[in-house]
Structures are given as structure tokens and as C-alpha cells.
Short mmCIF file of C-alpha atoms in Angstrom, two decimals:
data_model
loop_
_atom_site.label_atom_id
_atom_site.label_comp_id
_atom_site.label_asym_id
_atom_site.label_seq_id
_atom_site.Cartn_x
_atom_site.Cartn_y
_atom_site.Cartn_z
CA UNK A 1 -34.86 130.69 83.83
CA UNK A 2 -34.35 126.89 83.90
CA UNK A 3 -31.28 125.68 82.76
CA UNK A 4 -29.69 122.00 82.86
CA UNK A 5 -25.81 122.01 82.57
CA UNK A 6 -24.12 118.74 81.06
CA UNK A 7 -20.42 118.12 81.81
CA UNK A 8 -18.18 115.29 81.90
CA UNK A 9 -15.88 117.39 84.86
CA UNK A 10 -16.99 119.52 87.44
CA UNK A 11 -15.04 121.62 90.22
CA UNK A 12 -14.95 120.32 93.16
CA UNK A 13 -16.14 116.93 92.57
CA UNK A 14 -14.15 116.06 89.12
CA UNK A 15 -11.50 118.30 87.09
CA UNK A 16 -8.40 117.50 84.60
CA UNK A 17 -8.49 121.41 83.59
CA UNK A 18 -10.03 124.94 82.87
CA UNK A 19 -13.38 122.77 81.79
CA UNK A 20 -13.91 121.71 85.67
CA UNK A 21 -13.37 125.16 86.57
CA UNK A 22 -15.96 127.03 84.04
CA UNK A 23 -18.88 124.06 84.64
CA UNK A 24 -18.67 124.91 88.65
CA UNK A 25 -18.40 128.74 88.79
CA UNK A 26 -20.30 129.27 86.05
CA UNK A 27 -23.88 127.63 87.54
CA UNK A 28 -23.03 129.21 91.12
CA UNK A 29 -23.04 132.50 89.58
CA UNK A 30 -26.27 132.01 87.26
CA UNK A 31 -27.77 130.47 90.42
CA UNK A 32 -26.58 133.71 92.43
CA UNK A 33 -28.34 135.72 90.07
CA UNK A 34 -31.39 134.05 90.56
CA UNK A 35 -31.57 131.07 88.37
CA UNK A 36 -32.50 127.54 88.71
CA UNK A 37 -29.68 125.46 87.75
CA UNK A 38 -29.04 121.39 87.64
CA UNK A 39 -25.80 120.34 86.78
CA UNK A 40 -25.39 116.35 85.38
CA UNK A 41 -22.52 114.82 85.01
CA UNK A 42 -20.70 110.97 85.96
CA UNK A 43 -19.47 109.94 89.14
CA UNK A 44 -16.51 109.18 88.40
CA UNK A 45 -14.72 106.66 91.24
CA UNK A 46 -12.94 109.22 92.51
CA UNK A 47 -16.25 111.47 93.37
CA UNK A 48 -17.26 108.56 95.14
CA UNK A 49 -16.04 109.48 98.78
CA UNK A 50 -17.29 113.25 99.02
CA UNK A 51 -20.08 112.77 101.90
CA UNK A 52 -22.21 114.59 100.09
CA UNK A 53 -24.64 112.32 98.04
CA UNK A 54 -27.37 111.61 98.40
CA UNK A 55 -29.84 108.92 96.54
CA UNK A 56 -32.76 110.69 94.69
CA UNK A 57 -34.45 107.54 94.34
CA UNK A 58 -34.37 107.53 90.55
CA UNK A 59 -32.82 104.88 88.62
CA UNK A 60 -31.83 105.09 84.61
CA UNK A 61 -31.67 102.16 82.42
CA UNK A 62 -30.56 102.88 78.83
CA UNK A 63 -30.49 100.64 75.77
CA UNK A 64 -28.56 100.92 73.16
CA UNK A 65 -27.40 98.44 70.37
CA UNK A 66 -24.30 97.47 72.73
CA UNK A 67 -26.89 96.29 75.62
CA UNK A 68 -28.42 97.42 77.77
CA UNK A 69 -27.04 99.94 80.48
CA UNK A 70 -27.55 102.10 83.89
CA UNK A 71 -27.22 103.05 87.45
CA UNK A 72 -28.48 105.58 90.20
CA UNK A 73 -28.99 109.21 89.83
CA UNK A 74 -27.17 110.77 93.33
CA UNK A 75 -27.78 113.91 94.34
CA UNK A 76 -25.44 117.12 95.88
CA UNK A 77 -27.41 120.15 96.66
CA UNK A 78 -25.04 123.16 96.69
CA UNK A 79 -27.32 125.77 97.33
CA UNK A 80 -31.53 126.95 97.18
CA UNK A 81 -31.03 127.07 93.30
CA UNK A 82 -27.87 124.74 92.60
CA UNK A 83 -27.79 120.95 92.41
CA UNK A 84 -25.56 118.42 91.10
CA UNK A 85 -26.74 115.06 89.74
CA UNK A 86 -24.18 112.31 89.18
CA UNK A 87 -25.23 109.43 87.09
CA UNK A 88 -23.62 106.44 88.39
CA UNK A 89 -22.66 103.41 86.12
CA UNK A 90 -20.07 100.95 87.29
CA UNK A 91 -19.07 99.69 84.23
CA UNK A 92 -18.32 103.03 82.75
CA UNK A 93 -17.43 105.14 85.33
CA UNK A 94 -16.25 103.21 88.30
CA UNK A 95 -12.95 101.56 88.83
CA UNK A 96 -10.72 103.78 86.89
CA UNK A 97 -8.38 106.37 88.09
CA UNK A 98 -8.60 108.46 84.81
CA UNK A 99 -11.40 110.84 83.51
CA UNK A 100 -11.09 110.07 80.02
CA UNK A 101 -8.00 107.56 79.79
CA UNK A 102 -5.21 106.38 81.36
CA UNK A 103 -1.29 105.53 81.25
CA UNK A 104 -1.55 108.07 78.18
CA UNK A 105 -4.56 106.92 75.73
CA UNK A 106 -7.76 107.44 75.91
CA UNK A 107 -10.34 104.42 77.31
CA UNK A 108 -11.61 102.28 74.20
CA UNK A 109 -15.29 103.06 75.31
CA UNK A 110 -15.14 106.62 75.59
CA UNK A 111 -17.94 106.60 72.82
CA UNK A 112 -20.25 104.64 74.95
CA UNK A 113 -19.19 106.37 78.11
CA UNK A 114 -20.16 110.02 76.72
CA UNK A 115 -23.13 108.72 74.72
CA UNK A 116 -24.56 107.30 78.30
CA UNK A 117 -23.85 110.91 79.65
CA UNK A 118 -25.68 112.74 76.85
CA UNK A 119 -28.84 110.15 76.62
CA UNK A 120 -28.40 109.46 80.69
CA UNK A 121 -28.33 113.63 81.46
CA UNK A 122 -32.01 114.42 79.61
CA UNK A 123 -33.36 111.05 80.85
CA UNK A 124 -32.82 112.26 84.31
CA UNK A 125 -34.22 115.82 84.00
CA UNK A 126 -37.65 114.17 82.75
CA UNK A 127 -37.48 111.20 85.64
CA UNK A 128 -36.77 114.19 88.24
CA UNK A 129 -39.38 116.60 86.51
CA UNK A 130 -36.49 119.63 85.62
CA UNK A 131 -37.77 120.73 82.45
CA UNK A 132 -35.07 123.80 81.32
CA UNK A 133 -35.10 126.56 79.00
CA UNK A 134 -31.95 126.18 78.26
CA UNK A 135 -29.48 123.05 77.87
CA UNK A 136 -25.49 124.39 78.33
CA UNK A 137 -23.29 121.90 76.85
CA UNK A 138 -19.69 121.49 77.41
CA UNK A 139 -16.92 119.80 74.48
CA UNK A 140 -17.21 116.95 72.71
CA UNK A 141 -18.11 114.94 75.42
CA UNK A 142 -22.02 116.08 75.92
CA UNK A 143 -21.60 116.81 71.68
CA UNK A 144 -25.15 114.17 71.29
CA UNK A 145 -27.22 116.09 73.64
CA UNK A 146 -28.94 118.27 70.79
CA UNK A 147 -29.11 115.04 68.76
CA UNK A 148 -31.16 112.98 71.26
CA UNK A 149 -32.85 116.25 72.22
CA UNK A 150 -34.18 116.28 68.60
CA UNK A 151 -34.10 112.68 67.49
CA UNK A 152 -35.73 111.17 70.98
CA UNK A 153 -37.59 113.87 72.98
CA UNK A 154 -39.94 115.25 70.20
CA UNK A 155 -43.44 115.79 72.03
CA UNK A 156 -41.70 116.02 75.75
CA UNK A 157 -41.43 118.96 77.82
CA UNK A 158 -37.91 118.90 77.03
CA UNK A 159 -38.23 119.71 73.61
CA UNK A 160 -38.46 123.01 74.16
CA UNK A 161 -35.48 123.73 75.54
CA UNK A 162 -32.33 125.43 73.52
CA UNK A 163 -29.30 124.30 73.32
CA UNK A 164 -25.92 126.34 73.84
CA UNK A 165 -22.89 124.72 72.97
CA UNK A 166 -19.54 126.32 74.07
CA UNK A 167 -15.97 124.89 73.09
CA UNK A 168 -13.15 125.41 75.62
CA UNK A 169 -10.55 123.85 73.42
CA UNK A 170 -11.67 122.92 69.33
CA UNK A 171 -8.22 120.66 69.20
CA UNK A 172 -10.20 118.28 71.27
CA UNK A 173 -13.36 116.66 68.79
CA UNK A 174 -14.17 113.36 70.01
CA UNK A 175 -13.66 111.15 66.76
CA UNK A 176 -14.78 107.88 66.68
CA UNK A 177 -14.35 105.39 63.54
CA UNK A 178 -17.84 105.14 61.35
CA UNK A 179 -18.86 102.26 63.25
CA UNK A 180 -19.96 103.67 66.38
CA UNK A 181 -23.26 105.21 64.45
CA UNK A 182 -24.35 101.14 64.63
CA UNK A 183 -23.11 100.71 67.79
CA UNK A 184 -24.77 103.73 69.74
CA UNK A 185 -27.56 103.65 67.57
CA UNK A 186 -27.19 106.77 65.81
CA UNK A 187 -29.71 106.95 62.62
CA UNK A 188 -27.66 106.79 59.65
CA UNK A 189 -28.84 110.03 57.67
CA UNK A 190 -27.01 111.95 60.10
CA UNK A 191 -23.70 110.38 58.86
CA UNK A 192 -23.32 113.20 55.91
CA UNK A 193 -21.13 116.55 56.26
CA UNK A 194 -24.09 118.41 56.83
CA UNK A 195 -24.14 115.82 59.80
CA UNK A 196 -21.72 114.27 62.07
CA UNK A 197 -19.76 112.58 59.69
CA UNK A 198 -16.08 114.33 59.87
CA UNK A 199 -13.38 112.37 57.01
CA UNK A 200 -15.51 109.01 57.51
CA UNK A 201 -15.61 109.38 61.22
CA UNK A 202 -18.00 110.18 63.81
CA UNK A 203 -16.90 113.79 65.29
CA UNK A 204 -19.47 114.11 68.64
CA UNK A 205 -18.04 117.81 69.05
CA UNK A 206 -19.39 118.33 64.99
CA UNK A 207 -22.68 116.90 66.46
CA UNK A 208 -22.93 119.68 69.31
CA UNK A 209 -21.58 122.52 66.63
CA UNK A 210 -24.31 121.44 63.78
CA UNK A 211 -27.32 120.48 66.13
CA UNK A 212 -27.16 123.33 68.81
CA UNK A 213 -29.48 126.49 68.64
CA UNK A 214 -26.28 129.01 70.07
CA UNK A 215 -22.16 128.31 70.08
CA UNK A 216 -20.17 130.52 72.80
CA UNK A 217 -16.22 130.07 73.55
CA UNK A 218 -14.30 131.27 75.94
CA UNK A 219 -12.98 134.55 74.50
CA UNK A 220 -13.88 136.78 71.75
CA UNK A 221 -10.64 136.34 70.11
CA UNK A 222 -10.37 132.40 70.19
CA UNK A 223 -14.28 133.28 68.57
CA UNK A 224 -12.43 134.12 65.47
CA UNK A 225 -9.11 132.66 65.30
CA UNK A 226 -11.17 129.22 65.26
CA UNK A 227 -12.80 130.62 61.86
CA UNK A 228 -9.18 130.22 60.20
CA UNK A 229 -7.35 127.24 58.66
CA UNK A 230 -4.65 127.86 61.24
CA UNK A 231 -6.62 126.97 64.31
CA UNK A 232 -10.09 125.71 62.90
CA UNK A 233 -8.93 121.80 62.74
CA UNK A 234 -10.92 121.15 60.07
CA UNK A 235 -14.09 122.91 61.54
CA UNK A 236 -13.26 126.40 60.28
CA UNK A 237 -15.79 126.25 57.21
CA UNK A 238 -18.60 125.00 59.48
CA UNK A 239 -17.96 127.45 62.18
CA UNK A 240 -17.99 130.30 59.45
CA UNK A 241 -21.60 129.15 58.22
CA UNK A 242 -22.67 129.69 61.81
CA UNK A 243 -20.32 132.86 62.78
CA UNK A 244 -24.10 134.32 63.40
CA UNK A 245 -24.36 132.05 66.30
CA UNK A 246 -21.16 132.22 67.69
CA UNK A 247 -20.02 134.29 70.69
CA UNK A 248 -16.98 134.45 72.67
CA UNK A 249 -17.51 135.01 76.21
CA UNK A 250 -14.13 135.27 78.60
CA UNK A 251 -14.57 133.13 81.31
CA UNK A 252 -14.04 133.84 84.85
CA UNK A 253 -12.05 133.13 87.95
CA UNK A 254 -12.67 132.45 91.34
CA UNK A 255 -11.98 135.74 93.43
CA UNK A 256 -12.27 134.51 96.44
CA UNK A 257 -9.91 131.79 96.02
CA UNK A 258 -7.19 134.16 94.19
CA UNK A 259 -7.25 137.01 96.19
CA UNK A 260 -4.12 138.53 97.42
CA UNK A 261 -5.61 139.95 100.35
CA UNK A 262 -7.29 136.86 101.63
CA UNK A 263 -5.29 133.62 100.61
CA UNK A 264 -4.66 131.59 103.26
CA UNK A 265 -1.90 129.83 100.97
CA UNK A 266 0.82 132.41 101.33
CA UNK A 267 3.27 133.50 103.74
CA UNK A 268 1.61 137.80 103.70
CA UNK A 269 -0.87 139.08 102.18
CA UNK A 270 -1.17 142.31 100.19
CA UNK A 271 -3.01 144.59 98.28
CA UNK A 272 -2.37 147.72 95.61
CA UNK A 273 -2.86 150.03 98.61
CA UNK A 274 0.44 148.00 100.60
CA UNK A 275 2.57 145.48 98.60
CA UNK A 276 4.93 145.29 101.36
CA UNK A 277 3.43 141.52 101.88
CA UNK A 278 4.70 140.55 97.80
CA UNK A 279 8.30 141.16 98.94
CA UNK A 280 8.07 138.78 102.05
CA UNK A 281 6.01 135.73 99.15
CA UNK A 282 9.08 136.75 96.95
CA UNK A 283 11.59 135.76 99.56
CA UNK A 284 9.33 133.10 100.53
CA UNK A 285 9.28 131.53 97.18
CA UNK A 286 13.06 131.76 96.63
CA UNK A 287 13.79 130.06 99.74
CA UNK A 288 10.74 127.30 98.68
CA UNK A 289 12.96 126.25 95.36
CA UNK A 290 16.54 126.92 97.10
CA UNK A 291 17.43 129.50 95.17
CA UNK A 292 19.77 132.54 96.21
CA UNK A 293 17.47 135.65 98.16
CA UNK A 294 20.25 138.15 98.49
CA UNK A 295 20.22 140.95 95.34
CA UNK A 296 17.74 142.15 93.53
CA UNK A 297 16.96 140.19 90.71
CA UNK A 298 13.75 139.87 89.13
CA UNK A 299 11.88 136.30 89.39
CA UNK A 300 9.78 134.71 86.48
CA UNK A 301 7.11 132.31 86.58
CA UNK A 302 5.61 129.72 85.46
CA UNK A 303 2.59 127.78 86.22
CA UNK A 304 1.22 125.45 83.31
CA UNK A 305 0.64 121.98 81.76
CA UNK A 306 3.68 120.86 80.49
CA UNK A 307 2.51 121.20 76.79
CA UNK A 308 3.19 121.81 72.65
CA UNK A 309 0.34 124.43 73.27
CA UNK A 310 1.52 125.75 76.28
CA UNK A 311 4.85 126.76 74.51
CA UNK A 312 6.91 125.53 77.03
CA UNK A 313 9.18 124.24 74.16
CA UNK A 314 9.87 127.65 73.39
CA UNK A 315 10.50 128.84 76.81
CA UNK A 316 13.09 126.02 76.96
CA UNK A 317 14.60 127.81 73.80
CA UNK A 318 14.51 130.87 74.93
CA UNK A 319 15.38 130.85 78.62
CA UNK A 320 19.29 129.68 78.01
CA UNK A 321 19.96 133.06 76.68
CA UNK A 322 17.79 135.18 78.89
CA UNK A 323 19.90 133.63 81.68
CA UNK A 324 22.54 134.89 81.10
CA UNK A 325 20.99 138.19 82.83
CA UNK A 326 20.35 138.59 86.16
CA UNK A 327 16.93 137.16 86.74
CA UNK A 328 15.41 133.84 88.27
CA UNK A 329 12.97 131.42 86.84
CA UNK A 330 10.98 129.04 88.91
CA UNK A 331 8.33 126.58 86.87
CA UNK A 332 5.69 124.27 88.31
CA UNK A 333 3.63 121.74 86.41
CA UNK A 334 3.86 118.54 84.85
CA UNK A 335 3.13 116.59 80.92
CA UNK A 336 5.33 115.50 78.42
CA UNK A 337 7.99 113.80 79.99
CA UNK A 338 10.33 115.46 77.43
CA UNK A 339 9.02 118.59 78.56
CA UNK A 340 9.72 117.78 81.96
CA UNK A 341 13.21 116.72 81.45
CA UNK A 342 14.15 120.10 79.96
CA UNK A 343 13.13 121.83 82.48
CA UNK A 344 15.15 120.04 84.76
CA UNK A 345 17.98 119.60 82.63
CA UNK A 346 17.81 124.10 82.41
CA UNK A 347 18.11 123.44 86.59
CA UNK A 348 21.26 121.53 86.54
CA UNK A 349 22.91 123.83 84.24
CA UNK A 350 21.84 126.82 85.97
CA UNK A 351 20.86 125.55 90.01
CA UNK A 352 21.68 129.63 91.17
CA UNK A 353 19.10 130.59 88.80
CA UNK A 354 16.20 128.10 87.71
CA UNK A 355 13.95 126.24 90.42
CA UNK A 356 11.59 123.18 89.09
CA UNK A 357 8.93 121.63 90.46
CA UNK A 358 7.36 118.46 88.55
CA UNK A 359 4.04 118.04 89.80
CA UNK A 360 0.40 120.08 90.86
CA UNK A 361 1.17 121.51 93.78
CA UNK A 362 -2.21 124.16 94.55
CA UNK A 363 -0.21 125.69 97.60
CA UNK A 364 2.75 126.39 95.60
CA UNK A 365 0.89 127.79 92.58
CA UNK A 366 -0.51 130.47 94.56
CA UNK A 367 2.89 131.12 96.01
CA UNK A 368 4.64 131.50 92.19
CA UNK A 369 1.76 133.78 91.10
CA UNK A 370 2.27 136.14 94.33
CA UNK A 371 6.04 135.81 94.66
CA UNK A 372 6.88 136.46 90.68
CA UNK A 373 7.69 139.54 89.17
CA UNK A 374 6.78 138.32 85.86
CA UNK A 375 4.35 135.54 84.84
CA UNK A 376 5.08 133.58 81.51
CA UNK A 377 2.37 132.43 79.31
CA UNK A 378 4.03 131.76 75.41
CA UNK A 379 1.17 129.57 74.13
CA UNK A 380 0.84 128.48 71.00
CA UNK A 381 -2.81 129.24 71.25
CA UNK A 382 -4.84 129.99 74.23
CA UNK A 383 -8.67 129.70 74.08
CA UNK A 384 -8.92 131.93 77.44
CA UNK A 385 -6.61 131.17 80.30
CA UNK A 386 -6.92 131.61 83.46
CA UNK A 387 -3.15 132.03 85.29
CA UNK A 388 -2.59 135.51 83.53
CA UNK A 389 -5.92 136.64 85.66
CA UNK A 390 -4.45 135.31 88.34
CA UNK A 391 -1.18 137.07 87.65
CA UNK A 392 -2.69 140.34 87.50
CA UNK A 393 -4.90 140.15 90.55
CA UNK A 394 -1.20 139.08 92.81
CA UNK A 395 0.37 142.43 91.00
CA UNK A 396 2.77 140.14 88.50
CA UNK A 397 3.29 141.33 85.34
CA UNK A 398 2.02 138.99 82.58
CA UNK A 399 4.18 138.08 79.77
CA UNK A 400 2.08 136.75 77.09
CA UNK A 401 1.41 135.87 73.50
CA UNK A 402 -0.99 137.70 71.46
CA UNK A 403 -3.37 135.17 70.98
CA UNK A 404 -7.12 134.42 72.17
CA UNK A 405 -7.80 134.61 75.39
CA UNK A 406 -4.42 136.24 76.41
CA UNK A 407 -4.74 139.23 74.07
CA UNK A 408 -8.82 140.03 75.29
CA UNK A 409 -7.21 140.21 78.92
CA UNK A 410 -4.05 141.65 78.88
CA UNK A 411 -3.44 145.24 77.73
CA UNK A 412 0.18 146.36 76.71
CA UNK A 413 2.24 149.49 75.58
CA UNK A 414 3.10 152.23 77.94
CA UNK A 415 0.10 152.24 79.71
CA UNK A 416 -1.02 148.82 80.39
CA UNK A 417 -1.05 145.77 82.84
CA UNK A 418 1.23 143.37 80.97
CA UNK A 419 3.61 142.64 77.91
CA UNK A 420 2.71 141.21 74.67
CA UNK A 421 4.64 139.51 71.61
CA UNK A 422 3.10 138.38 68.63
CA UNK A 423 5.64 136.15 66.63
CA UNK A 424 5.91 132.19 68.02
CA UNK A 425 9.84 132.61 68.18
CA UNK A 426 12.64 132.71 70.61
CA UNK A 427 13.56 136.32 69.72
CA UNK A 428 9.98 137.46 70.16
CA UNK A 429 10.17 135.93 73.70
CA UNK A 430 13.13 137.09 74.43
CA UNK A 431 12.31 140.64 73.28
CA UNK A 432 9.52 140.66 75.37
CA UNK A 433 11.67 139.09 78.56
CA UNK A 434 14.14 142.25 77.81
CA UNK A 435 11.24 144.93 77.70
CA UNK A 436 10.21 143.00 81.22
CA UNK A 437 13.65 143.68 82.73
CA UNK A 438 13.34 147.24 81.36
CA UNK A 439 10.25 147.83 83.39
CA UNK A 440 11.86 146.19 86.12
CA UNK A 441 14.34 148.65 86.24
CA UNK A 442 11.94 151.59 86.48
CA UNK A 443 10.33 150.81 89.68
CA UNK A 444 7.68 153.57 89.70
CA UNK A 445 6.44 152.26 86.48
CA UNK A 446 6.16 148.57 87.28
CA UNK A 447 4.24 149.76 90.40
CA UNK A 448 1.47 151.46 87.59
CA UNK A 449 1.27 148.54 85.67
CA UNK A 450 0.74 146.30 88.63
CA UNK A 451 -1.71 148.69 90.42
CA UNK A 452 -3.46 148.47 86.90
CA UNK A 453 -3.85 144.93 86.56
CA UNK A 454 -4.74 144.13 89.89
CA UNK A 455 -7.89 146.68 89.30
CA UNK A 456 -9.44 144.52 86.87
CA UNK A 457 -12.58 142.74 87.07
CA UNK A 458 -12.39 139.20 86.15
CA UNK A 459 -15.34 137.60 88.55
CA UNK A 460 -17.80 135.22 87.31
CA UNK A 461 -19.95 137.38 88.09
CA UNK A 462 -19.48 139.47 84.69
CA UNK A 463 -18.78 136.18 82.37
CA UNK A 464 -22.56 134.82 83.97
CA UNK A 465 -24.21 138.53 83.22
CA UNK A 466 -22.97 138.07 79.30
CA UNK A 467 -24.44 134.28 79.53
CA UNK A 468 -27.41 135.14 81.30
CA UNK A 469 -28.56 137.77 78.38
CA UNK A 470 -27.85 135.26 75.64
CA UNK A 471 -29.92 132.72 77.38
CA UNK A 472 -32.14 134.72 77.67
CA UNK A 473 -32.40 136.10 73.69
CA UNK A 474 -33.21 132.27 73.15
CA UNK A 475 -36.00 131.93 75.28
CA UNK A 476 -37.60 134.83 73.93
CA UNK A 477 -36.94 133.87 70.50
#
């Protein structure tokens, strides 16, 4: 098969989060199974100094009501069957440090910017002659794709292609006040609720969910929590009307980069077979955040945004009475400043005990997922995650709530890899921190359930097989 990938972040060259991560793997491994595969998506000013564009010699020039618009199409070829195209526009995507907004809000143009990347993206497969089965569209911000696909491309090779729509995260809907339909363009009869219209606004993720042949997520379980009032944001009716469409699909990680065995981040490396080398990244990592190394206490982790749906509010609840134990916390991440501040003011009150980083620190995440015992992940919701398949490939117990993603990947009871809670409350947590200590206790046991976890399969390689069969029931359609 053909298929043309539209993003607004890609791994390496552009990320702010799991979205960056799924639009890289995710063509390597369709390409490693034999597919052709273009990815578009903007160069951003910081993709600018890579080395490894190239012009193709193709030029787009877009009108819209607003003016008139464009730039180059570079060009990074990643492999026989991989490619990326960047569409380059100065005045949308150069001289800004943020993706999609800065000093917290999001850039006044955003519209405009992601309405260039939608038109700009199936402009450049016809001017470089790609003509896909499929189109795989990412969030709100590639949302218009299936509209200009329908509206602008009738009687093109392109129209043939299907669209798949997948939402990492429906909290995120690109809303725009009523005016932008004028301003981009859009023709007006699509402004109903059958449409894009969304409480008298324009909703470009409403566009992708109404207009696309096939909707995918990022676990099963997210699939049909997002079919509720609870987490549906509005969208829950529409997404029920198209539950036939809709599949959840857990995405993957990258095993070569989080592999005990192999990572060239840590101070040993280990495997199931000889964990001898998670004792020296536990020492390692106590010594990294200044915390006491003598005992035996267990160390939990944390590795997250600093977020309302990362629960780290809770944790900050929780962890003054789990404390009072004998265990150690470390945390790195950064995000709400008030967020931050708690988990520095937990430090101060406990510096024996708690170790904080504010910041992304890649070396140092590796080194809290192989030196924890424990791994805590009490999100409010989680579409899939990622860190608690990290967690069980290093041999650390996840701790995690029983929601979307975190539920489809983590197995608990006597028997499994990890320890779930269902309620959002401190005494849930803190039940489940107490069942963690239990198991710490019984080291034979805590051996099984790491040997257990680190056995799992979580490679791209599976998540692309379960894409490349849907793809494939549309083409044959």
C-alpha cells in the first residue's frame, strides 16, 4: 500500500509529546513491513538545522480568503520506503520557539497555520506524484484533510484515497470562533452539527471525526471511555453514531531505545535472566538526587508532565502520608508551576526521602525507570501511555490507575506485572502504595511480577500489524 501520513510533530525532527512519538515509529514500522510511506508535516524553526534536507524542487502557493500563502517542500529520506516532507512557510512556521504557542497560549493563527498543513500536505502529494491509498491523520491539527480531500480533490488521483483519523488525546479539539469558516474559506453548509460546527464554533478535530472513512485511538479502552459523558467532551454522541468505525489500537514503544540490556544511558545493564545491574541503577539513582543509599528501602518513581491529567495533584495528596514509611520518591518533569512547587515544597519537608528534578532530562528518565522499584502513573485519564511500558520492560513495578491505556497494558492480582486502583482518591493511591510495599517485602514474588512484565511485547511492530490490516479492509472495500 500507499499511504501519506499528516502530522503537525514528528520524532526526531519535532515533538511536544506521545503524538511525535506515534507519527515516527509508526511509518518506520509500516515501511519495515513493506509499505510506501510519506510523512508531511511543517518545518518548524527548530527543524531547521538537522543536515538532512534536502530541496525537492517543488514549491506550494495556497490562497485562501486571508491572502495568499506558501513556501518550499524539503525533503528527508529515512529509508527505501520512508520519506519526510516538510512544508516550509516563514510566516507560519518560522521564527517561533513554540509548536503550537508560546509563554502559555496558543498562537492567534493556529487556524491558518493547520489549515496550510491540511490544504499544503495533499497539494504536495499531487505536485510530487504520491497518490496513497490511505491518508493517516493525526488530532485536530490535520482535522480538514478529509474536508479538502472531498470538497477540492474530486476527479484527482487523490480522491481515492481513505482517510483514517486517530485521536491521541479528545481533550484537545481545535476550536476556533465561527468566523474562521470566512476566513479559511470553508463553504458554509458545513457549519451545521452534522458538520463542523461545535456550540457556534469551528471544531477542526469534529471535521476529521465526521469526514473520515475509519477513527482508531490509542487503546481499546480510551475507544470506549470516550463514548461517555465523563470523558467524551462533548463528542460522546457523535463518536457513538460512528462506534462502527472506531478502533482502539495501543500504540507502541521504541525497543531499541528502552531496552534494559542495551541502553547506553545507565550506569549497568540487565536483563530477567541477571538483574544484578538494577541494584547498581538503584544506587546510581539515589546518589543522582542525594538521597540516603544505605538500607533497604523501596524507591518510587515518577516520570510525567506536570499535569491535572497526570494526577500529580493527587500524588502530592497522597505522598505526605505514604512517607511516613520507609520508602523514597524521586519525580522528574515539569508544567504547572503550582505543580512544580509542590513537589518541591514535599522535598524540603522530607530532603532524606523525596528527590525532584524540574525539567526533561532524557538521561535521567531512563535512569528513574531502571533504578525504581515502583513506577507511579495516577492519571486522571490516560489515552495509552507510554512510561508504564517502559516500566515493565526495566523490571519496575507499575502502579497505575484503571483507566484507558493503563488498564489494556497492565495486568494485576496475584499473578500479574503491576498494581491497579480504580477510585481517583488519596486512599485508593495509598492502598495501592501499601499493597506495593507488601510485594516489596516478599522478594520472590516481586521477582515474578517483574520477570512477567519485562516479557511483554510492546514493539511497534505489533501496533503497525493491527494498522496495517485495517488499512488494508479500506482499500478493499
Amino acid at each position: 500500500m500507499k499511504i501519506l501520513f499528516i502530522a503537525s510533530e514528528v520524532t526526531p525532527f519535532s515533538k511536544t509529546g506521545g503524538l511525535g512519538d506515534v507519527a515516527g515509529a509508526l511509518p518506520t514500522a509500516l515501511a519495515g513491513l513493506g509499505h510506501d510511506v510519506k510523512i508531511v508535516t511543517p518545518r518548524y524553526q527548530d527543524v531547521r538545522n538537522t543536515g538532512q534536507l534536502l530541496p525537492t524542487g517543488q514549491s506550494l502557493v495556497l490562497r485562501f480568503p486571508f491572502g495568499e500563502t506558501g513556501g518550499p517542500i524539503l525533503s528527508a529520506r529515512l529509508s527505501e520506503r520512508l520519506e519526510v516532507l516538510f512544508l516550509e512557510n516563514e510566516a507560519f512556521y518560522g521564527g517561533r520557539k513554540g509548536l503550537y504557542g508560546d509563554a502559555g497560549s496558543e498562537f492567534a493563527d493556529n487556524p491558518r497555520r493547520f489549515a496550510y498543513l491540511c490544504v499544503g500536505a495533499l497539494q504536495a502529494a499531487q505536485r510530487l506524484r504520491f497518490f496513497p491509498d490511505i491518508i493517516h491523520l493525526h488530532d485536530w491539527q490535520t482535522g480538514l484533510v478529509p474536508v479538502a480531500l472531498r470538497r477540492g480533490f474530486q476527479g484527482t488521483p487523490l480522491a481515492r484515497a481513505k482517510c483514517v483519523f486517530t485521536i491521541h488525546n479528545l481533550a484537545y479539539q481545535g476550536q476556533f470562533p465561527k468566523r474562521t469558516m470566512e476566513d479559511l474559506g470553508l463553504p458554509w453548509d458545513l457549519f451545521t452539527p452534522e458538520g463542523v460546527e461545535f456550540y457556534d464554533h469551528v471544531n477542526f478535530l469534529k471535521a476529521g471525526l465526521v469526514y473520515s472513512e475509519s477513527l482508531t485511538t490509542v487503546s481499546p479502552t480510551y475507544a470506549r471511555e470516550i463514548q461517555t459523558p465523563e470523558q467524551g467532551y462533548g463528542l460522546d454522541g457523535l463518536l457513538r453514531r460512528r462506534s462502527h468505525a472506531l478502533t482502539g489500537i495501543i500504540n507502541g514503544i521504541d525497543a531499541h531505545e528502552w531496552n534494559p540490556r542495551t541502553d547506553s544511558y545507565l550506569p549497568a545493564r540487565y536483563g530477567p535472566e541477571d538483574m544484578t545491574g538494577k541494584a547498581v541503577c538503584k544506587r546510581a539513582l539515589l546518589e543522582r538526587f542525594g538521597l540516603p543509599t544505605e538500607g533497604n528501602a523501596p524507591v518510587f518513581g515518577i516520570v510525567s508532565r506536570l499535569a491535572w491529567q497526570k494526577g500529580v495533584d493527587l500524588l502530592l495528596e497522597t505522598l505526605p502520608a505514604a512517607l511516613q514509611g520507609d520508602l523514597k520518591f524521586v519525580a522528574v518533569g515539569n508544567g504547572d508551576p503550582t505543580l512544580e512547587e509542590g513537589l518541591r515544597a514535599l522535598q524540603a519537608r522530607h530532603p532524606k526521602q523525596v528527590g525532584v528534578h524540574i525539567g526533561f532530562d532524557p538521561e535521567l528518565s531512563h535512569w528513574v525507570e531502571a533504578g525504581s522499584d515502583f513506577f507511579l502513573m495516577p492519571s486522571r485519564y490516560e489515552p495509552c501511555g507510554l512510561n508504564q511500558m517502559y516500566s515493565l520492560r526495566y523490571g519496575t513495578v507499575p502502579i497505575v490507575r484503571a483507566t484507558g491505556g493503563l488498564v489494556d497494558t497492565v495486568e494485576g492480582g496475584l499473578d500479574g506485572n503491576g498494581i491497579l486502583f480504580e477510585s481517583f482518591h488519596r486512599s485508593a493511591l495509598l492502598a495501592a502504595i501499601r499493597r506495593a510495599l507488601s510485594l516489596y517485602a516478599d522478594p520472590a514474588r516481586l521477582g515474578d511480577f517483574q520477570v512477567r512484565g519485562m516479557g511483554k511485547d510492546f514493539s511497534w511492530t505489533a501496533s503497525a500489524r493491527k494498522y496495517e490490516a485495517l488499512f488494508q479492509s479500506l482499500v478493499e472495500e
